[in-house]
Coordinates of C-alpha atoms in Angstrom, one line a residue:
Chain A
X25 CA 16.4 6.0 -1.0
X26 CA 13.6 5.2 -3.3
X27 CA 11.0 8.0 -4.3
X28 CA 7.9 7.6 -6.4
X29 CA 6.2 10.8 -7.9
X30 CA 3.1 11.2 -9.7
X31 CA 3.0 14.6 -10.8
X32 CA -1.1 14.8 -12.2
X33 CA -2.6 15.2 -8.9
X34 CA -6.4 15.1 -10.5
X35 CA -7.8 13.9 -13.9
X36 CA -11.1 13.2 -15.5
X37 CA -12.6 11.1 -18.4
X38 CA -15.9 10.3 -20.0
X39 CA -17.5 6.7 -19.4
X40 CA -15.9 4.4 -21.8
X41 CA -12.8 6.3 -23.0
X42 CA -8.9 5.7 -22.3
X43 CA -6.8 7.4 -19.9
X44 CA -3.4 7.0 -18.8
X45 CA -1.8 8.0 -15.5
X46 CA 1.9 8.8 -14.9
X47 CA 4.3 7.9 -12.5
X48 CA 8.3 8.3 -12.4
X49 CA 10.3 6.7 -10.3
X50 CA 14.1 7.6 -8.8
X51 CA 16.4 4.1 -7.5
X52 CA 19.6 2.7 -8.4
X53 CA 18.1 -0.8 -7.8
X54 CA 18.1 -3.0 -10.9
X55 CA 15.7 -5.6 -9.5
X56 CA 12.2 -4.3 -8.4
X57 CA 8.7 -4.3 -8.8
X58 CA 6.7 -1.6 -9.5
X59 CA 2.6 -1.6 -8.2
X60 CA -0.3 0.3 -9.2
X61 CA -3.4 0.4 -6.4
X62 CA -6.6 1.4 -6.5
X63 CA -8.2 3.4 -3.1
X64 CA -12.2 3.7 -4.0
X65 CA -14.4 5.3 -1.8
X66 CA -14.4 2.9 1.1
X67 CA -10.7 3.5 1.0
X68 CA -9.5 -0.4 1.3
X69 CA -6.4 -0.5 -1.3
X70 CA -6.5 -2.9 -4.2
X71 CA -4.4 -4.2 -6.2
X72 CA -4.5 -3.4 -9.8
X73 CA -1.3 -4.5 -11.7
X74 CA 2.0 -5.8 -10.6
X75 CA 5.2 -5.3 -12.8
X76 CA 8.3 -6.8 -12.3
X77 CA 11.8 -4.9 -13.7
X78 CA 13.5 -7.9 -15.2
X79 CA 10.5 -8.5 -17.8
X80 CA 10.6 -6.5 -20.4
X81 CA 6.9 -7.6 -21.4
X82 CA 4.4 -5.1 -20.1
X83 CA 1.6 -6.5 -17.6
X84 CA -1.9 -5.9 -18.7
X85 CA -4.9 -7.1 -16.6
X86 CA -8.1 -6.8 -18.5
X87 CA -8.6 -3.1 -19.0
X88 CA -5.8 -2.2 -16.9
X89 CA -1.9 -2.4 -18.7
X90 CA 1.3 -0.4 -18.0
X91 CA 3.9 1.2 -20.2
X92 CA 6.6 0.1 -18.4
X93 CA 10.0 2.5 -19.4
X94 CA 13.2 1.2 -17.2
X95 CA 15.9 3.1 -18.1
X96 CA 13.7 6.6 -18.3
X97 CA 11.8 4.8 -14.8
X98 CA 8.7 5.4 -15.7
X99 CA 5.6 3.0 -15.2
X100 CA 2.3 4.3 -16.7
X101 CA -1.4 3.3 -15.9
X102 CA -3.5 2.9 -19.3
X103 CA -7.3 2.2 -18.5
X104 CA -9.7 1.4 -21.1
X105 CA -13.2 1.6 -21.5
X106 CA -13.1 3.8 -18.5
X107 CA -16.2 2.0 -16.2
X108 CA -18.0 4.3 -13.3
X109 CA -16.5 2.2 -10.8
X110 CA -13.2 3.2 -12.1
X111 CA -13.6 6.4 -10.0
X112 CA -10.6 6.0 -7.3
X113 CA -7.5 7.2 -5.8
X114 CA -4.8 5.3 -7.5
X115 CA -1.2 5.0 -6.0
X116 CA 1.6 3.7 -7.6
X117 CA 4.5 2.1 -5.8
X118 CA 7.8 0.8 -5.6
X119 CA 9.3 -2.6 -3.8
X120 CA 13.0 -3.0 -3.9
X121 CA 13.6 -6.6 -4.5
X122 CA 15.5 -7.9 -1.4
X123 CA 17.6 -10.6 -1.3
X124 CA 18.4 -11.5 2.2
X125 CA 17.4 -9.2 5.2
X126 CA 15.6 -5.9 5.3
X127 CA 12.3 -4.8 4.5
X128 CA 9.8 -5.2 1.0
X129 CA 8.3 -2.1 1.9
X130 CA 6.6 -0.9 -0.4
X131 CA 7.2 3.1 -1.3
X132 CA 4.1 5.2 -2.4
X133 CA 3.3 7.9 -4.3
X134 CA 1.1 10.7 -3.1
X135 CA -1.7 9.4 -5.6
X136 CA -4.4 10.9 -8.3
X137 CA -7.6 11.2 -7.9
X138 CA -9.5 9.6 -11.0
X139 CA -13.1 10.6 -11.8
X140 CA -15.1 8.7 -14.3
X141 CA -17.8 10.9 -15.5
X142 CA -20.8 9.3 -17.1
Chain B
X10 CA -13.2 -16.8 2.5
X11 CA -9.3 -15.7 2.7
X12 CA -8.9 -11.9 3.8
X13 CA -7.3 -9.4 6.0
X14 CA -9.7 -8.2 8.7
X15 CA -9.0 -5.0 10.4
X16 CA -11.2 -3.7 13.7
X17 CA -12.6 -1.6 14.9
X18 CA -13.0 1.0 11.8
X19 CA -13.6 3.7 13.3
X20 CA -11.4 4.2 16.7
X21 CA -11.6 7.4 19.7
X22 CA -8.2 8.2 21.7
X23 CA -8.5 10.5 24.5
X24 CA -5.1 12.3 25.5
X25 CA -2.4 9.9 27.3
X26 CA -4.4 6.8 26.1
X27 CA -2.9 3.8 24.6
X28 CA -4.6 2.0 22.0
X29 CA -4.6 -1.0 19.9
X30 CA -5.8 -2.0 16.4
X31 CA -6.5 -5.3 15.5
X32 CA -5.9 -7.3 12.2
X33 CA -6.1 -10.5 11.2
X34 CA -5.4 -12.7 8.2
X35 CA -6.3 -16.4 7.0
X36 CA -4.3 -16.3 3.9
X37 CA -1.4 -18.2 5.6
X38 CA 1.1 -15.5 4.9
X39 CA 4.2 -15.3 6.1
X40 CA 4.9 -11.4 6.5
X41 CA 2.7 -8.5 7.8
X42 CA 3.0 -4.9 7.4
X43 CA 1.3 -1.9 9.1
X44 CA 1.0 1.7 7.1
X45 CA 0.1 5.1 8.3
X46 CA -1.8 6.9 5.6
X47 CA -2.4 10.9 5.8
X48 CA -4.7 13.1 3.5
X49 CA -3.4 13.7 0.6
X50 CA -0.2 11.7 0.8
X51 CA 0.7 8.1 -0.2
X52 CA 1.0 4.9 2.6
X53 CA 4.1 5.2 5.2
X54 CA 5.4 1.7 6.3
X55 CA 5.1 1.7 10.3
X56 CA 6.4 -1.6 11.6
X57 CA 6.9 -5.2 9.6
X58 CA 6.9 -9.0 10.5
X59 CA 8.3 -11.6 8.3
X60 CA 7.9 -14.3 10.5
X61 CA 6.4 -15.1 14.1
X62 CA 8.1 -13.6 17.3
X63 CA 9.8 -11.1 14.9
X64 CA 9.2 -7.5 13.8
X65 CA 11.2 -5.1 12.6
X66 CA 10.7 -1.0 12.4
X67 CA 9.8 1.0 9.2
X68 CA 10.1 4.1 8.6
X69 CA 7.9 6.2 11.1
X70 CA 7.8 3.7 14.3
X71 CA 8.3 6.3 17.0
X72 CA 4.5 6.3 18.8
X73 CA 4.0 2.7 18.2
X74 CA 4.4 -0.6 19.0
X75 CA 3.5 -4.4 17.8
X76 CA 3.8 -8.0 18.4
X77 CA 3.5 -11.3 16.6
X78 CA 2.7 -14.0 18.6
X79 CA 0.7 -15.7 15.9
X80 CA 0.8 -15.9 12.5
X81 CA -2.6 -14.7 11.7
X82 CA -2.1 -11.5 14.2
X83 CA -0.1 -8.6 13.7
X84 CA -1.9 -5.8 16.5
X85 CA -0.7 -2.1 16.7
X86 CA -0.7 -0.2 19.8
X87 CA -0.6 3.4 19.0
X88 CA 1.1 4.7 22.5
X89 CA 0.5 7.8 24.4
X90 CA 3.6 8.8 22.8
X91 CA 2.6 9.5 19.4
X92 CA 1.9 13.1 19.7
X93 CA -0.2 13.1 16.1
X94 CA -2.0 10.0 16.0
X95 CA -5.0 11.2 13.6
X96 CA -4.7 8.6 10.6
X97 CA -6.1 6.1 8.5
X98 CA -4.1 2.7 9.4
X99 CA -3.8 0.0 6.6
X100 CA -2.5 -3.2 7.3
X101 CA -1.2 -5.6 4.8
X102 CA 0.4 -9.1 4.7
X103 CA 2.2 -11.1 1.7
X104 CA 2.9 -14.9 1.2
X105 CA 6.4 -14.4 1.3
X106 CA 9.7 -11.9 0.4
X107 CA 8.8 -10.0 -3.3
X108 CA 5.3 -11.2 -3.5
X109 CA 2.2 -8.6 -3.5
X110 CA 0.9 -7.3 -0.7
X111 CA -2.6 -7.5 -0.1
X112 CA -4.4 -4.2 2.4
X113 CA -7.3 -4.8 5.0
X114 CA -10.1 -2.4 5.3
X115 CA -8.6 0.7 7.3
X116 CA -9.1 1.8 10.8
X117 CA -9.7 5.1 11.1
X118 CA -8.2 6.7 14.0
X119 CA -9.5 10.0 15.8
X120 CA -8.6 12.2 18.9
X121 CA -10.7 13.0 21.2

């Protein structure tokens, strides 16, 4: 079974400055993808960055890009020029890639809680 | 617009009662998903469709039930057998196998 752990339950940062967020990541699977999702306030998830294992080339998505490590299965959250509205939950997750039958669940972590102060 | 709508969002169960969340999509996706969320933790799959007229169980499907006679509708009935129903309930749906998944609103579901 896949498990996805983000070990910094809580971090802060200053309006406009970088921060990074971990997450590791335990499968035997070769083809995946890997998530990060943002939970603001009004608690509907969004979808920040997508990642998927057979491309070496890490996604970036304006402010948002990972550092995407396969064989040490690790996949990062770098956000720059942090913005108020950065101020979430953020969750990331796993989807095995299937290729015939069963579930693209996706697996979560338990999340960190990501305050921007200004 | 294209979106996932999820009612009602806040929903009351009284002991022994059955009830049922709604949601709803126009992005012409194939599958739907339905996850349990409680504080502090990360999103547990419940039930999944990939197509009409099929659904299959997640991980934590004791308690509740589904159908999917439509495309566009995936409902959840949380039964009176689901002995800790307290949760926020995401629902999601995807164009097809390995694409992203894109969440509703929430319902928020309390016990009387």
């Amino acid at each position: 079974a896949q498990t996805v752990t983000q070990s910094q339950p809580e971090m802060s940062v200053q309006e406009a400055e970088t921060v990074t967020l971990s997450c590791t990541y335990d499968t035997s699977e070769n083809n995946y993808y890997l998530f990060w999702y943002k939970q603001p306030p009004s608690r509907q998830m969004i979808l920040v960055i997508r990642q998927e294992a057979y491309k070496q080339q890490n996604a970036t998505e304006n402010r948002f890009s990972v550092n995407f490590q396969k064989a040490a299965k690790s996949f990062s959250l770098k956000i720059s020029d942090s913005q108020l509205g950065d101020t979430a939950m953020y969750f990331c997750a796993f989807m095995k890639h299937q290729t015939q039958g069963g579930s693209e669940k996706l697996v979560f972590g338990k999340g960190m809680k990501l305050t921007v102060n200004p | 617009d294209g979106g996932i709508t999820q009612s009602p969002k806040y929903l009351f169960r009284k002991e022994g009662q059955n009830v049922t969340l709604s949601c709803e999509q126009n992005l012409n996706h194939d599958a739907m998903y339905w996850y349990r969320q409680d504080p502090g933790q990360g999103l547990r799959l419940i039930y999944y469709s990939q197509i009409v007229n099929d659904f299959q169980k997640g991980d934590i499907a004791e308690g509740y039930s589904v159908s999917r006679e439509k495309k566009e509708s995936f409902p959840l009935t949380v039964t009176s057998a689901q002995k800790n129903p307290t949760a926020f309930y995401l629902c999601a749906s995807s164009k097809d196998r390995g694409e992203t998944q894109y969440f509703g609103p929430g319902t928020r579901l309390l016990v009387l």
